[in-house]
PDB file of C-alpha atoms in Angstrom:
ATOM      1  CA  MET A 138       0.000   0.000   0.000  1.00  0.00           C
ATOM      2  CA  LEU A 139       1.027   3.547  -0.567  1.00  0.00           C
ATOM      3  CA  GLU A 140       2.377   5.028   2.634  1.00  0.00           C
ATOM      4  CA  PRO A 141       1.176   8.576   3.410  1.00  0.00           C
ATOM      5  CA  GLU A 142       4.723   9.870   3.864  1.00  0.00           C
ATOM      6  CA  SER A 143       5.720   8.639   0.388  1.00  0.00           C
ATOM      7  CA  ASP A 144       2.879  10.577  -1.256  1.00  0.00           C
ATOM      8  CA  THR A 145       4.579  13.682  -2.611  1.00  0.00           C
ATOM      9  CA  SER A 146       1.498  15.040  -4.363  1.00  0.00           C
ATOM     10  CA  GLU A 147       0.285  18.426  -3.256  1.00  0.00           C
ATOM     11  CA  ASP A 148      -3.079  17.184  -1.980  1.00  0.00           C
ATOM     12  CA  LYS A 149      -1.789  13.858  -0.584  1.00  0.00           C
ATOM     13  CA  GLY A 150      -4.528  12.115  -2.575  1.00  0.00           C
ATOM     14  CA  ALA A 151      -2.458   9.601  -4.532  1.00  0.00           C
ATOM     15  CA  LYS A 152      -4.093   6.620  -2.812  1.00  0.00           C
ATOM     16  CA  ILE A 153      -7.554   7.781  -3.815  1.00  0.00           C
ATOM     17  CA  ARG A 154      -6.497   8.499  -7.401  1.00  0.00           C
ATOM     18  CA  ILE A 155      -4.881   5.070  -7.740  1.00  0.00           C
ATOM     19  CA  LEU A 156      -8.012   3.364  -6.431  1.00  0.00           C
ATOM     20  CA  GLU A 157     -10.257   5.425  -8.720  1.00  0.00           C
ATOM     21  CA  THR A 158      -8.077   4.468 -11.686  1.00  0.00           C
ATOM     22  CA  LEU A 159      -8.194   0.781 -10.767  1.00  0.00           C
ATOM     23  CA  VAL A 160     -11.985   0.947 -10.510  1.00  0.00           C
ATOM     24  CA  LYS A 161     -12.255   2.679 -13.908  1.00  0.00           C
ATOM     25  CA  VAL A 162     -10.098   0.092 -15.696  1.00  0.00           C
ATOM     26  CA  ASP A 163     -11.672  -2.884 -13.887  1.00  0.00           C
ATOM     27  CA  GLY A 164      -8.331  -3.543 -12.242  1.00  0.00           C
ATOM     28  CA  VAL A 165      -9.493  -4.112  -8.657  1.00  0.00           C
ATOM     29  CA  LYS A 166      -9.574  -7.862  -9.310  1.00  0.00           C
ATOM     30  CA  PHE A 167      -5.783  -7.796  -9.776  1.00  0.00           C
ATOM     31  CA  ILE A 168      -5.146  -6.441  -6.285  1.00  0.00           C
ATOM     32  CA  PRO A 169      -3.996  -9.216  -3.892  1.00  0.00           C
ATOM     33  CA  ASP A 170      -6.825 -10.757  -1.844  1.00  0.00           C
ATOM     34  CA  ALA A 171      -5.750  -9.356   1.527  1.00  0.00           C
ATOM     35  CA  ALA A 172      -5.713  -5.790   0.204  1.00  0.00           C
ATOM     36  CA  ARG A 173      -8.967  -6.303  -1.728  1.00  0.00           C
ATOM     37  CA  ALA A 174     -10.596  -7.731   1.401  1.00  0.00           C
ATOM     38  CA  SER A 175      -9.714  -4.511   3.177  1.00  0.00           C
ATOM     39  CA  LEU A 176     -11.436  -2.485   0.436  1.00  0.00           C
ATOM     40  CA  TYR A 177     -14.561  -4.639   0.585  1.00  0.00           C
ATOM     41  CA  ARG A 178     -14.679  -4.502   4.385  1.00  0.00           C
ATOM     42  CA  HIS A 179     -14.394  -0.729   4.348  1.00  0.00           C
ATOM     43  CA  ALA A 180     -17.212  -0.442   1.802  1.00  0.00           C
ATOM     44  CA  ILE A 181     -19.394  -2.946   3.636  1.00  0.00           C
ATOM     45  CA  LYS A 182     -19.067  -0.981   6.882  1.00  0.00           C
ATOM     46  CA  GLN A 183     -20.673   1.949   5.080  1.00  0.00           C
ATOM     47  CA  LEU A 184     -23.503  -0.316   3.942  1.00  0.00           C
ATOM     48  CA  ALA A 185     -23.997  -1.635   7.489  1.00  0.00           C
ATOM     49  CA  LYS A 186     -24.040   1.902   8.858  1.00  0.00           C
ATOM     50  CA  ALA A 187     -26.681   2.904   6.305  1.00  0.00           C
ATOM     51  CA  LYS A 188     -28.751  -0.206   7.042  1.00  0.00           C
ATOM     52  CA  ASP A 189     -28.769   0.640  10.738  1.00  0.00           C
ATOM     53  CA  THR A 190     -29.840   4.247  10.146  1.00  0.00           C
ATOM     54  CA  SER A 191     -33.453   5.320  10.403  1.00  0.00           C
ATOM     55  CA  TYR A 192     -34.681   6.485   7.014  1.00  0.00           C
ATOM     56  CA  GLY A 193     -31.366   5.350   5.523  1.00  0.00           C
ATOM     57  CA  TRP A 194     -32.604   3.816   2.285  1.00  0.00           C
ATOM     58  CA  ASN A 195     -30.927   6.446   0.096  1.00  0.00           C
ATOM     59  CA  ASP A 196     -27.716   5.918   2.050  1.00  0.00           C
ATOM     60  CA  GLU A 197     -28.062   2.147   1.534  1.00  0.00           C
ATOM     61  CA  GLU A 198     -28.326   2.645  -2.208  1.00  0.00           C
ATOM     62  CA  ARG A 199     -25.266   4.920  -2.277  1.00  0.00           C
ATOM     63  CA  ALA A 200     -23.266   2.443  -0.197  1.00  0.00           C
ATOM     64  CA  ALA A 201     -24.365  -0.456  -2.420  1.00  0.00           C
ATOM     65  CA  LYS A 202     -23.271   1.466  -5.519  1.00  0.00           C
ATOM     66  CA  ALA A 203     -19.897   2.143  -3.907  1.00  0.00           C
ATOM     67  CA  LEU A 204     -19.502  -1.551  -3.081  1.00  0.00           C
ATOM     68  CA  ILE A 205     -20.416  -2.791  -6.565  1.00  0.00           C
ATOM     69  CA  GLN A 206     -17.646  -0.608  -8.036  1.00  0.00           C
ATOM     70  CA  PHE A 207     -15.172  -3.131  -6.655  1.00  0.00           C
ATOM     71  CA  GLY A 208     -16.930  -5.939  -8.516  1.00  0.00           C
ATOM     72  CA  PRO A 209     -18.908  -8.911  -7.258  1.00  0.00           C
ATOM     73  CA  HIS A 210     -15.937 -11.240  -6.783  1.00  0.00           C
ATOM     74  CA  VAL A 211     -15.355 -10.971  -3.027  1.00  0.00           C
ATOM     75  CA  PRO A 212     -12.127 -12.416  -1.600  1.00  0.00           C
ATOM     76  CA  SER A 213     -12.890 -15.546   0.409  1.00  0.00           C
ATOM     77  CA  ILE A 214     -11.393 -14.038   3.565  1.00  0.00           C
ATOM     78  CA  ALA A 215     -14.065 -11.317   3.484  1.00  0.00           C
ATOM     79  CA  PHE A 216     -16.969 -13.540   2.366  1.00  0.00           C
ATOM     80  CA  GLU A 217     -18.903 -13.637   5.648  1.00  0.00           C
ATOM     81  CA  ASP A 218     -18.376  -9.948   6.447  1.00  0.00           C
ATOM     82  CA  VAL A 219     -19.619  -8.866   3.036  1.00  0.00           C
ATOM     83  CA  TYR A 220     -22.447 -11.322   2.532  1.00  0.00           C
ATOM     84  CA  GLN A 221     -23.972 -10.894   5.989  1.00  0.00           C
ATOM     85  CA  GLU A 222     -24.575  -7.256   5.094  1.00  0.00           C
ATOM     86  CA  ILE A 223     -25.806  -8.077   1.603  1.00  0.00           C
ATOM     87  CA  LEU A 224     -28.343 -10.446   3.172  1.00  0.00           C
ATOM     88  CA  THR A 225     -29.522  -7.836   5.673  1.00  0.00           C
ATOM     89  CA  VAL A 226     -30.135  -5.403   2.826  1.00  0.00           C
ATOM     90  CA  TRP A 227     -31.721  -8.137   0.712  1.00  0.00           C
ATOM     91  CA  VAL A 228     -34.344  -9.080   3.304  1.00  0.00           C
ATOM     92  CA  GLY A 229     -34.920  -5.522   4.518  1.00  0.00           C
ATOM     93  CA  ASN A 230     -36.884  -4.950   7.693  1.00  0.00           C
ATOM     94  CA  TYR A 231     -40.432  -4.722   9.005  1.00  0.00           C
ATOM     95  CA  TRP A 232     -41.066  -1.562   6.955  1.00  0.00           C
ATOM     96  CA  GLY A 233     -39.718  -2.876   3.659  1.00  0.00           C
ATOM     97  CA  ARG A 234     -36.419  -2.612   1.842  1.00  0.00           C
ATOM     98  CA  SER A 235     -34.498  -0.180  -0.276  1.00  0.00           C
ATOM     99  CA  ASP A 236     -33.597  -0.605  -3.929  1.00  0.00           C
ATOM    100  CA  ALA A 237     -30.046  -1.364  -2.813  1.00  0.00           C
ATOM    101  CA  HIS A 238     -30.900  -5.050  -3.088  1.00  0.00           C
ATOM    102  CA  LEU A 239     -31.204  -4.579  -6.865  1.00  0.00           C
ATOM    103  CA  VAL A 240     -27.737  -3.040  -7.002  1.00  0.00           C
ATOM    104  CA  LEU A 241     -26.338  -5.949  -4.986  1.00  0.00           C
ATOM    105  CA  ARG A 242     -27.885  -8.700  -7.151  1.00  0.00           C
ATOM    106  CA  PRO A 243     -24.610  -9.317  -9.084  1.00  0.00           C
ATOM    107  CA  PHE A 244     -23.004 -10.446  -5.817  1.00  0.00           C
ATOM    108  CA  LEU A 245     -25.511 -13.303  -5.673  1.00  0.00           C
ATOM    109  CA  ASP A 246     -25.357 -14.131  -9.368  1.00  0.00           C
ATOM    110  CA  VAL A 247     -21.628 -14.961  -9.345  1.00  0.00           C
ATOM    111  CA  LEU A 248     -21.670 -17.447  -6.459  1.00  0.00           C
ATOM    112  CA  ASN A 249     -20.779 -21.075  -7.076  1.00  0.00           C
ATOM    113  CA  SER A 250     -22.634 -23.941  -5.382  1.00  0.00           C
ATOM    114  CA  ASN A 251     -20.300 -24.072  -2.361  1.00  0.00           C
ATOM    115  CA  GLN A 252     -20.608 -20.330  -1.849  1.00  0.00           C
ATOM    116  CA  LEU A 253     -24.396 -20.537  -2.178  1.00  0.00           C
ATOM    117  CA  MET A 254     -24.429 -23.154   0.588  1.00  0.00           C
ATOM    118  CA  ALA A 255     -22.254 -20.908   2.766  1.00  0.00           C
ATOM    119  CA  LEU A 256     -24.580 -17.998   2.024  1.00  0.00           C
ATOM    120  CA  SER A 257     -27.607 -20.082   3.013  1.00  0.00           C
ATOM    121  CA  ARG A 258     -25.968 -21.071   6.290  1.00  0.00           C
ATOM    122  CA  LEU A 259     -25.523 -17.400   7.178  1.00  0.00           C
ATOM    123  CA  PHE A 260     -29.274 -17.144   7.752  1.00  0.00           C
ATOM    124  CA  VAL A 261     -28.935 -19.761  10.498  1.00  0.00           C
ATOM    125  CA  GLU A 262     -25.472 -19.188  11.930  1.00  0.00           C
ATOM    126  CA  ASN A 263     -24.881 -15.449  11.574  1.00  0.00           C
ATOM    127  CA  GLU A 264     -26.618 -13.173  14.057  1.00  0.00           C
ATOM    128  CA  ARG A 265     -26.431 -10.139  11.785  1.00  0.00           C
ATOM    129  CA  ALA A 266     -27.894 -12.014   8.809  1.00  0.00           C
ATOM    130  CA  ASN A 267     -30.820 -13.459  10.760  1.00  0.00           C
ATOM    131  CA  SER A 268     -31.572 -10.474  13.007  1.00  0.00           C
ATOM    132  CA  GLU A 269     -34.524  -9.213  10.926  1.00  0.00           C
ATOM    133  CA  LEU A 270     -36.087 -12.638  10.347  1.00  0.00           C
ATOM    134  CA  VAL A 271     -38.468 -12.220  13.292  1.00  0.00           C
ATOM    135  CA  SER A 272     -40.660 -10.032  11.057  1.00  0.00           C
ATOM    136  CA  SER A 273     -42.811 -11.584   8.347  1.00  0.00           C
ATOM    137  CA  ARG A 274     -41.608  -9.515   5.360  1.00  0.00           C
ATOM    138  CA  PRO A 275     -37.892 -10.139   5.832  1.00  0.00           C
ATOM    139  CA  LYS A 276     -38.571 -13.784   6.639  1.00  0.00           C
ATOM    140  CA  ARG A 277     -40.594 -14.171   3.431  1.00  0.00           C
ATOM    141  CA  ARG A 278     -37.800 -12.569   1.374  1.00  0.00           C
ATOM    142  CA  ALA A 279     -35.229 -14.861   2.974  1.00  0.00           C
ATOM    143  CA  ILE A 280     -37.351 -17.904   2.128  1.00  0.00           C
ATOM    144  CA  GLU A 281     -37.780 -16.658  -1.454  1.00  0.00           C
ATOM    145  CA  LEU A 282     -34.019 -16.232  -1.790  1.00  0.00           C
ATOM    146  CA  LEU A 283     -33.388 -19.700  -0.362  1.00  0.00           C
ATOM    147  CA  GLU A 284     -35.958 -21.176  -2.765  1.00  0.00           C
ATOM    148  CA  THR A 285     -34.171 -19.485  -5.657  1.00  0.00           C
ATOM    149  CA  ILE A 286     -30.854 -20.903  -4.476  1.00  0.00           C
ATOM    150  CA  LYS A 287     -32.368 -24.368  -4.166  1.00  0.00           C
ATOM    151  CA  ARG A 288     -33.261 -24.416  -7.877  1.00  0.00           C
TER     152      ARG A 288
END
């Protein structure tokens, strides 16, 4: 990673410009997994923060759009962190859900059968992923997703 003291640019924004360039040229996938996992975890924290905010649906959509810029191929070491938040957005809450779930659909579309099984287990084993399932709407959406996976 670029160390702040080695950034000789006037605005000290070299790290941001490098990341923006990698996103533009679809080069994020060439970053080593540990560094990519850090990017995904940072982005997913913003999504979690938006999900936990009252009236945060617009923030959820912005955070989802920021996350999808890195591409849907999540490093395995960040799988649970990322997908627990994707599932919470996917099922929504008692009041409904934002359109962020539409933005996040590519993350589900790229999963192989082993990853789909791991994703399914998150509803049972992960407290964050199953926290909204006490309400009927989120529970119904979770069941619909699991039915889709089953096919």
